[in-house]
């Protein structure tokens, strides 16, 4: 059995941690009179960047530079470093595993599954999250878009995981239909969408199952695995 698992908003509260960091940034931006940036974030204009595939290979510092250079073309490197360091500090203060994450990972290991983390963003950013969260040991492999050069809008990283761990029983567990579940469909895996986090309100087109949390996802995998053994 091979299980491909997403990280952000599947295992941990990335969107919530980011939102809390941004709330802490409001007085920071006000003190520096960055009113255009404040307006940009308060009106959620960043949502327009969701479909830009290149952004899914960037870390926080690169993303801050991308956003702020668009708002303030003449911004100094020192200001960019200061703001990204502020955000990173507050982001990691609030980053947490969901309560069901460890029981889910341990349950999969108990089933004898190979676990591969398939996640977007940069190497340094995602590996730092894994270290802070203390879950590196659960994964047989980690595939990050910043390392492969391919985001999860493509099926490349999902196929790469299957090449590394060939198996006829494959599951993909994630929170985003157009990436995680589309990837599952592309490789013939069972797609299990966890309804939480930033994308929880989106339409579902690719998932085989929609669940409320990882414990329910684990039960789906157990049932599917049992059916396969009885077939």
Short mmCIF file of C-alpha atoms in Angstrom, two decimals:
data_model
loop_
_atom_site.label_atom_id
_atom_site.label_comp_id
_atom_site.label_asym_id
_atom_site.label_seq_id
_atom_site.Cartn_x
_atom_site.Cartn_y
_atom_site.Cartn_z
CA UNK A 1 0.00 0.00 0.00
CA UNK A 2 1.24 3.47 -0.95
CA UNK A 3 -0.25 6.63 0.57
CA UNK A 4 0.64 10.08 -0.78
CA UNK A 5 -0.11 12.80 1.77
CA UNK A 6 -0.25 16.57 1.50
CA UNK A 7 1.19 18.77 4.27
CA UNK A 8 -0.40 22.22 4.37
CA UNK A 9 -3.96 22.30 5.76
CA UNK A 10 -4.02 18.50 5.64
CA UNK A 11 -1.62 17.62 8.45
CA UNK A 12 -1.06 21.09 9.88
CA UNK A 13 -2.84 24.45 10.20
CA UNK A 14 -0.83 26.39 7.62
CA UNK A 15 -3.61 28.76 6.57
CA UNK A 16 -4.60 29.55 10.15
CA UNK A 17 -0.97 30.13 11.16
CA UNK A 18 -0.45 32.39 8.15
CA UNK A 19 -3.63 34.35 8.88
CA UNK A 20 -2.58 34.89 12.49
CA UNK A 21 0.85 36.05 11.35
CA UNK A 22 -0.77 38.53 8.97
CA UNK A 23 -3.00 39.89 11.75
CA UNK A 24 0.13 40.50 13.80
CA UNK A 25 1.60 42.28 10.77
CA UNK A 26 -1.12 44.97 10.70
CA UNK A 27 0.48 47.23 13.36
CA UNK A 28 3.89 46.40 11.85
CA UNK A 29 2.76 47.76 8.46
CA UNK A 30 0.99 50.74 10.03
CA UNK A 31 4.12 51.80 11.89
CA UNK A 32 6.03 51.73 8.61
CA UNK A 33 3.25 53.52 6.73
CA UNK A 34 2.84 50.66 4.26
CA UNK A 35 -0.80 51.50 3.61
CA UNK A 36 -0.95 50.04 0.10
CA UNK A 37 0.36 46.71 1.39
CA UNK A 38 -2.12 46.80 4.25
CA UNK A 39 -4.98 47.43 1.81
CA UNK A 40 -3.72 44.57 -0.40
CA UNK A 41 -3.85 42.05 2.45
CA UNK A 42 -7.03 43.30 4.13
CA UNK A 43 -8.98 43.11 0.85
CA UNK A 44 -7.58 39.61 0.11
CA UNK A 45 -6.25 40.65 -3.29
CA UNK A 46 -3.65 37.90 -2.90
CA UNK A 47 -6.35 35.41 -3.91
CA UNK A 48 -5.67 36.35 -7.52
CA UNK A 49 -2.27 34.67 -7.23
CA UNK A 50 -3.64 31.20 -6.46
CA UNK A 51 -3.53 30.03 -10.06
CA UNK A 52 0.06 31.15 -10.75
CA UNK A 53 1.94 27.87 -10.80
CA UNK A 54 5.37 29.42 -10.25
CA UNK A 55 4.32 30.73 -6.84
CA UNK A 56 3.85 27.15 -5.65
CA UNK A 57 7.62 26.56 -5.74
CA UNK A 58 8.54 29.63 -3.63
CA UNK A 59 9.31 29.91 0.06
CA UNK A 60 8.00 32.66 2.33
CA UNK A 61 10.90 35.05 1.68
CA UNK A 62 10.57 34.70 -2.10
CA UNK A 63 6.81 35.10 -1.88
CA UNK A 64 7.12 38.27 0.20
CA UNK A 65 9.53 39.69 -2.36
CA UNK A 66 7.18 38.76 -5.22
CA UNK A 67 4.24 40.49 -3.53
CA UNK A 68 6.01 43.57 -2.22
CA UNK A 69 7.94 44.30 -5.41
CA UNK A 70 4.58 44.38 -7.17
CA UNK A 71 3.20 46.89 -4.66
CA UNK A 72 6.40 48.89 -4.03
CA UNK A 73 8.82 48.51 -6.99
CA UNK A 74 11.47 50.54 -5.18
CA UNK A 75 11.35 48.71 -1.84
CA UNK A 76 14.75 48.01 -0.31
CA UNK A 77 16.18 44.57 0.32
CA UNK A 78 16.48 45.41 4.00
CA UNK A 79 12.75 46.08 4.29
CA UNK A 80 11.92 42.83 2.52
CA UNK A 81 14.16 40.86 4.87
CA UNK A 82 12.70 42.59 7.93
CA UNK A 83 9.08 41.91 6.95
CA UNK A 84 9.62 38.30 5.86
CA UNK A 85 11.54 37.57 9.10
CA UNK A 86 8.66 39.10 11.09
CA UNK A 87 6.10 36.93 9.27
CA UNK A 88 8.17 33.76 9.58
CA UNK A 89 8.67 34.25 13.30
CA UNK A 90 4.94 34.67 13.96
CA UNK A 91 3.96 31.94 11.48
CA UNK A 92 5.99 29.29 13.30
CA UNK A 93 4.67 30.47 16.67
CA UNK A 94 1.20 29.46 15.50
CA UNK A 95 1.98 26.41 13.32
CA UNK A 96 0.50 23.22 14.80
CA UNK A 97 -0.26 19.68 13.76
CA UNK A 98 -3.95 18.92 13.67
CA UNK A 99 -4.95 16.64 16.55
CA UNK A 100 -5.75 13.81 14.15
CA UNK A 101 -2.43 13.98 12.25
CA UNK A 102 -0.33 11.68 14.45
CA UNK A 103 -3.07 9.04 14.91
CA UNK A 104 -3.52 9.10 11.12
CA UNK A 105 0.19 8.67 10.37
CA UNK A 106 0.62 5.99 13.03
CA UNK A 107 -2.46 4.19 11.76
CA UNK A 108 -1.06 4.07 8.24
CA UNK A 109 2.25 2.75 9.51
CA UNK A 110 0.33 0.11 11.42
CA UNK A 111 -1.21 -1.00 8.12
CA UNK A 112 2.27 -1.38 6.63
CA UNK A 113 1.82 1.52 4.22
CA UNK A 114 4.61 3.37 2.50
CA UNK A 115 4.09 7.09 3.14
CA UNK A 116 5.24 9.81 0.76
CA UNK A 117 4.72 13.49 1.45
CA UNK A 118 3.92 15.38 -1.77
CA UNK A 119 3.88 19.11 -1.16
CA UNK A 120 4.30 22.46 -2.90
CA UNK A 121 6.65 25.34 -1.97
CA UNK A 122 10.42 25.46 -1.51
CA UNK A 123 12.74 22.87 -0.01
CA UNK A 124 13.87 24.99 2.94
CA UNK A 125 10.38 26.19 3.83
CA UNK A 126 8.70 22.77 3.78
CA UNK A 127 11.54 20.88 5.44
CA UNK A 128 11.63 23.47 8.22
CA UNK A 129 7.90 22.85 8.79
CA UNK A 130 8.51 19.10 8.99
CA UNK A 131 11.30 19.61 11.51
CA UNK A 132 9.29 22.03 13.66
CA UNK A 133 6.28 19.69 13.58
CA UNK A 134 8.46 16.66 14.36
CA UNK A 135 6.98 14.31 11.73
CA UNK A 136 9.92 13.64 9.39
CA UNK A 137 10.33 10.07 10.64
CA UNK A 138 6.90 8.98 9.40
CA UNK A 139 7.69 9.45 5.71
CA UNK A 140 9.52 7.05 3.45
CA UNK A 141 10.11 9.92 1.03
CA UNK A 142 9.40 13.62 0.69
CA UNK A 143 8.71 15.18 -2.71
CA UNK A 144 8.68 18.99 -2.78
CA UNK A 145 7.83 21.10 -5.82
CA UNK A 146 10.79 23.40 -5.16
CA UNK A 147 13.11 20.41 -5.60
CA UNK A 148 11.49 18.87 -8.68
CA UNK A 149 10.54 22.13 -10.40
CA UNK A 150 6.96 20.88 -10.82
CA UNK A 151 3.97 22.06 -8.78
CA UNK A 152 0.97 19.90 -7.94
CA UNK A 153 -1.00 21.55 -10.73
CA UNK A 154 0.86 18.94 -12.79
CA UNK A 155 0.84 15.19 -12.15
CA UNK A 156 4.66 14.91 -12.29
CA UNK A 157 5.28 14.64 -8.53
CA UNK A 158 2.49 12.11 -8.05
CA UNK A 159 3.91 9.94 -10.83
CA UNK A 160 7.39 10.35 -9.35
CA UNK A 161 6.18 8.96 -6.02
CA UNK A 162 4.62 5.98 -7.77
CA UNK A 163 7.83 5.35 -9.73
CA UNK A 164 9.83 5.31 -6.51
CA UNK A 165 7.35 3.05 -4.72
CA UNK A 166 5.46 0.98 -7.32
CA UNK A 167 2.19 -0.36 -5.92
CA UNK A 168 -1.24 -1.32 -7.19
CA UNK A 169 -2.98 0.05 -4.08
CA UNK A 170 -2.47 3.80 -3.94
CA UNK A 171 -4.24 6.56 -2.01
CA UNK A 172 -3.83 10.34 -2.09
CA UNK A 173 -4.96 12.37 0.92
CA UNK A 174 -5.09 16.15 0.66
CA UNK A 175 -7.17 19.29 1.07
CA UNK A 176 -7.24 20.66 -2.49
CA UNK A 177 -9.32 19.14 -5.26
CA UNK A 178 -7.62 20.72 -8.28
CA UNK A 179 -4.15 19.59 -7.20
CA UNK A 180 -4.20 16.66 -4.76
CA UNK A 181 -7.35 15.00 -6.07
CA UNK A 182 -6.56 15.73 -9.72
CA UNK A 183 -3.15 14.13 -9.10
CA UNK A 184 -4.83 11.08 -7.58
CA UNK A 185 -7.08 10.72 -10.61
CA UNK A 186 -4.13 11.09 -12.99
CA UNK A 187 -2.28 8.11 -11.47
CA UNK A 188 -5.35 5.95 -10.87
CA UNK A 189 -5.22 6.34 -7.08
CA UNK A 190 -8.10 6.65 -4.63
CA UNK A 191 -8.46 10.36 -3.86
CA UNK A 192 -9.57 11.33 -0.34
CA UNK A 193 -10.30 15.02 0.13
CA UNK A 194 -10.13 16.40 3.67
CA UNK A 195 -12.53 19.32 3.99
CA UNK A 196 -10.65 21.91 6.02
CA UNK A 197 -8.29 24.84 5.66
CA UNK A 198 -8.12 27.49 2.98
CA UNK A 199 -9.76 25.46 0.21
CA UNK A 200 -12.54 23.86 2.24
CA UNK A 201 -15.33 25.71 0.47
CA UNK A 202 -14.32 24.82 -3.09
CA UNK A 203 -16.29 22.61 -5.47
CA UNK A 204 -15.23 18.97 -5.64
CA UNK A 205 -14.72 17.43 -9.07
CA UNK A 206 -11.95 14.85 -8.72
CA UNK A 207 -12.18 13.24 -5.26
CA UNK A 208 -13.45 9.71 -4.72
CA UNK A 209 -14.21 10.45 -1.07
CA UNK A 210 -14.80 13.67 0.85
CA UNK A 211 -14.16 13.46 4.61
CA UNK A 212 -14.21 15.87 7.53
CA UNK A 213 -10.87 14.85 9.07
CA UNK A 214 -7.92 12.45 8.90
CA UNK A 215 -9.47 9.86 11.19
CA UNK A 216 -12.29 9.48 8.71
CA UNK A 217 -9.73 9.31 5.90
CA UNK A 218 -7.96 6.50 7.76
CA UNK A 219 -11.22 4.58 8.05
CA UNK A 220 -11.78 4.94 4.30
CA UNK A 221 -8.32 3.52 3.63
CA UNK A 222 -8.91 0.64 6.03
CA UNK A 223 -12.21 -0.24 4.32
CA UNK A 224 -10.70 -0.01 0.83
CA UNK A 225 -7.71 -2.09 1.92
CA UNK A 226 -9.98 -4.76 3.43
CA UNK A 227 -12.09 -4.90 0.27
CA UNK A 228 -8.94 -5.34 -1.81
CA UNK A 229 -7.74 -8.21 0.35
CA UNK A 230 -11.11 -9.95 0.08
CA UNK A 231 -11.33 -9.54 -3.70
#
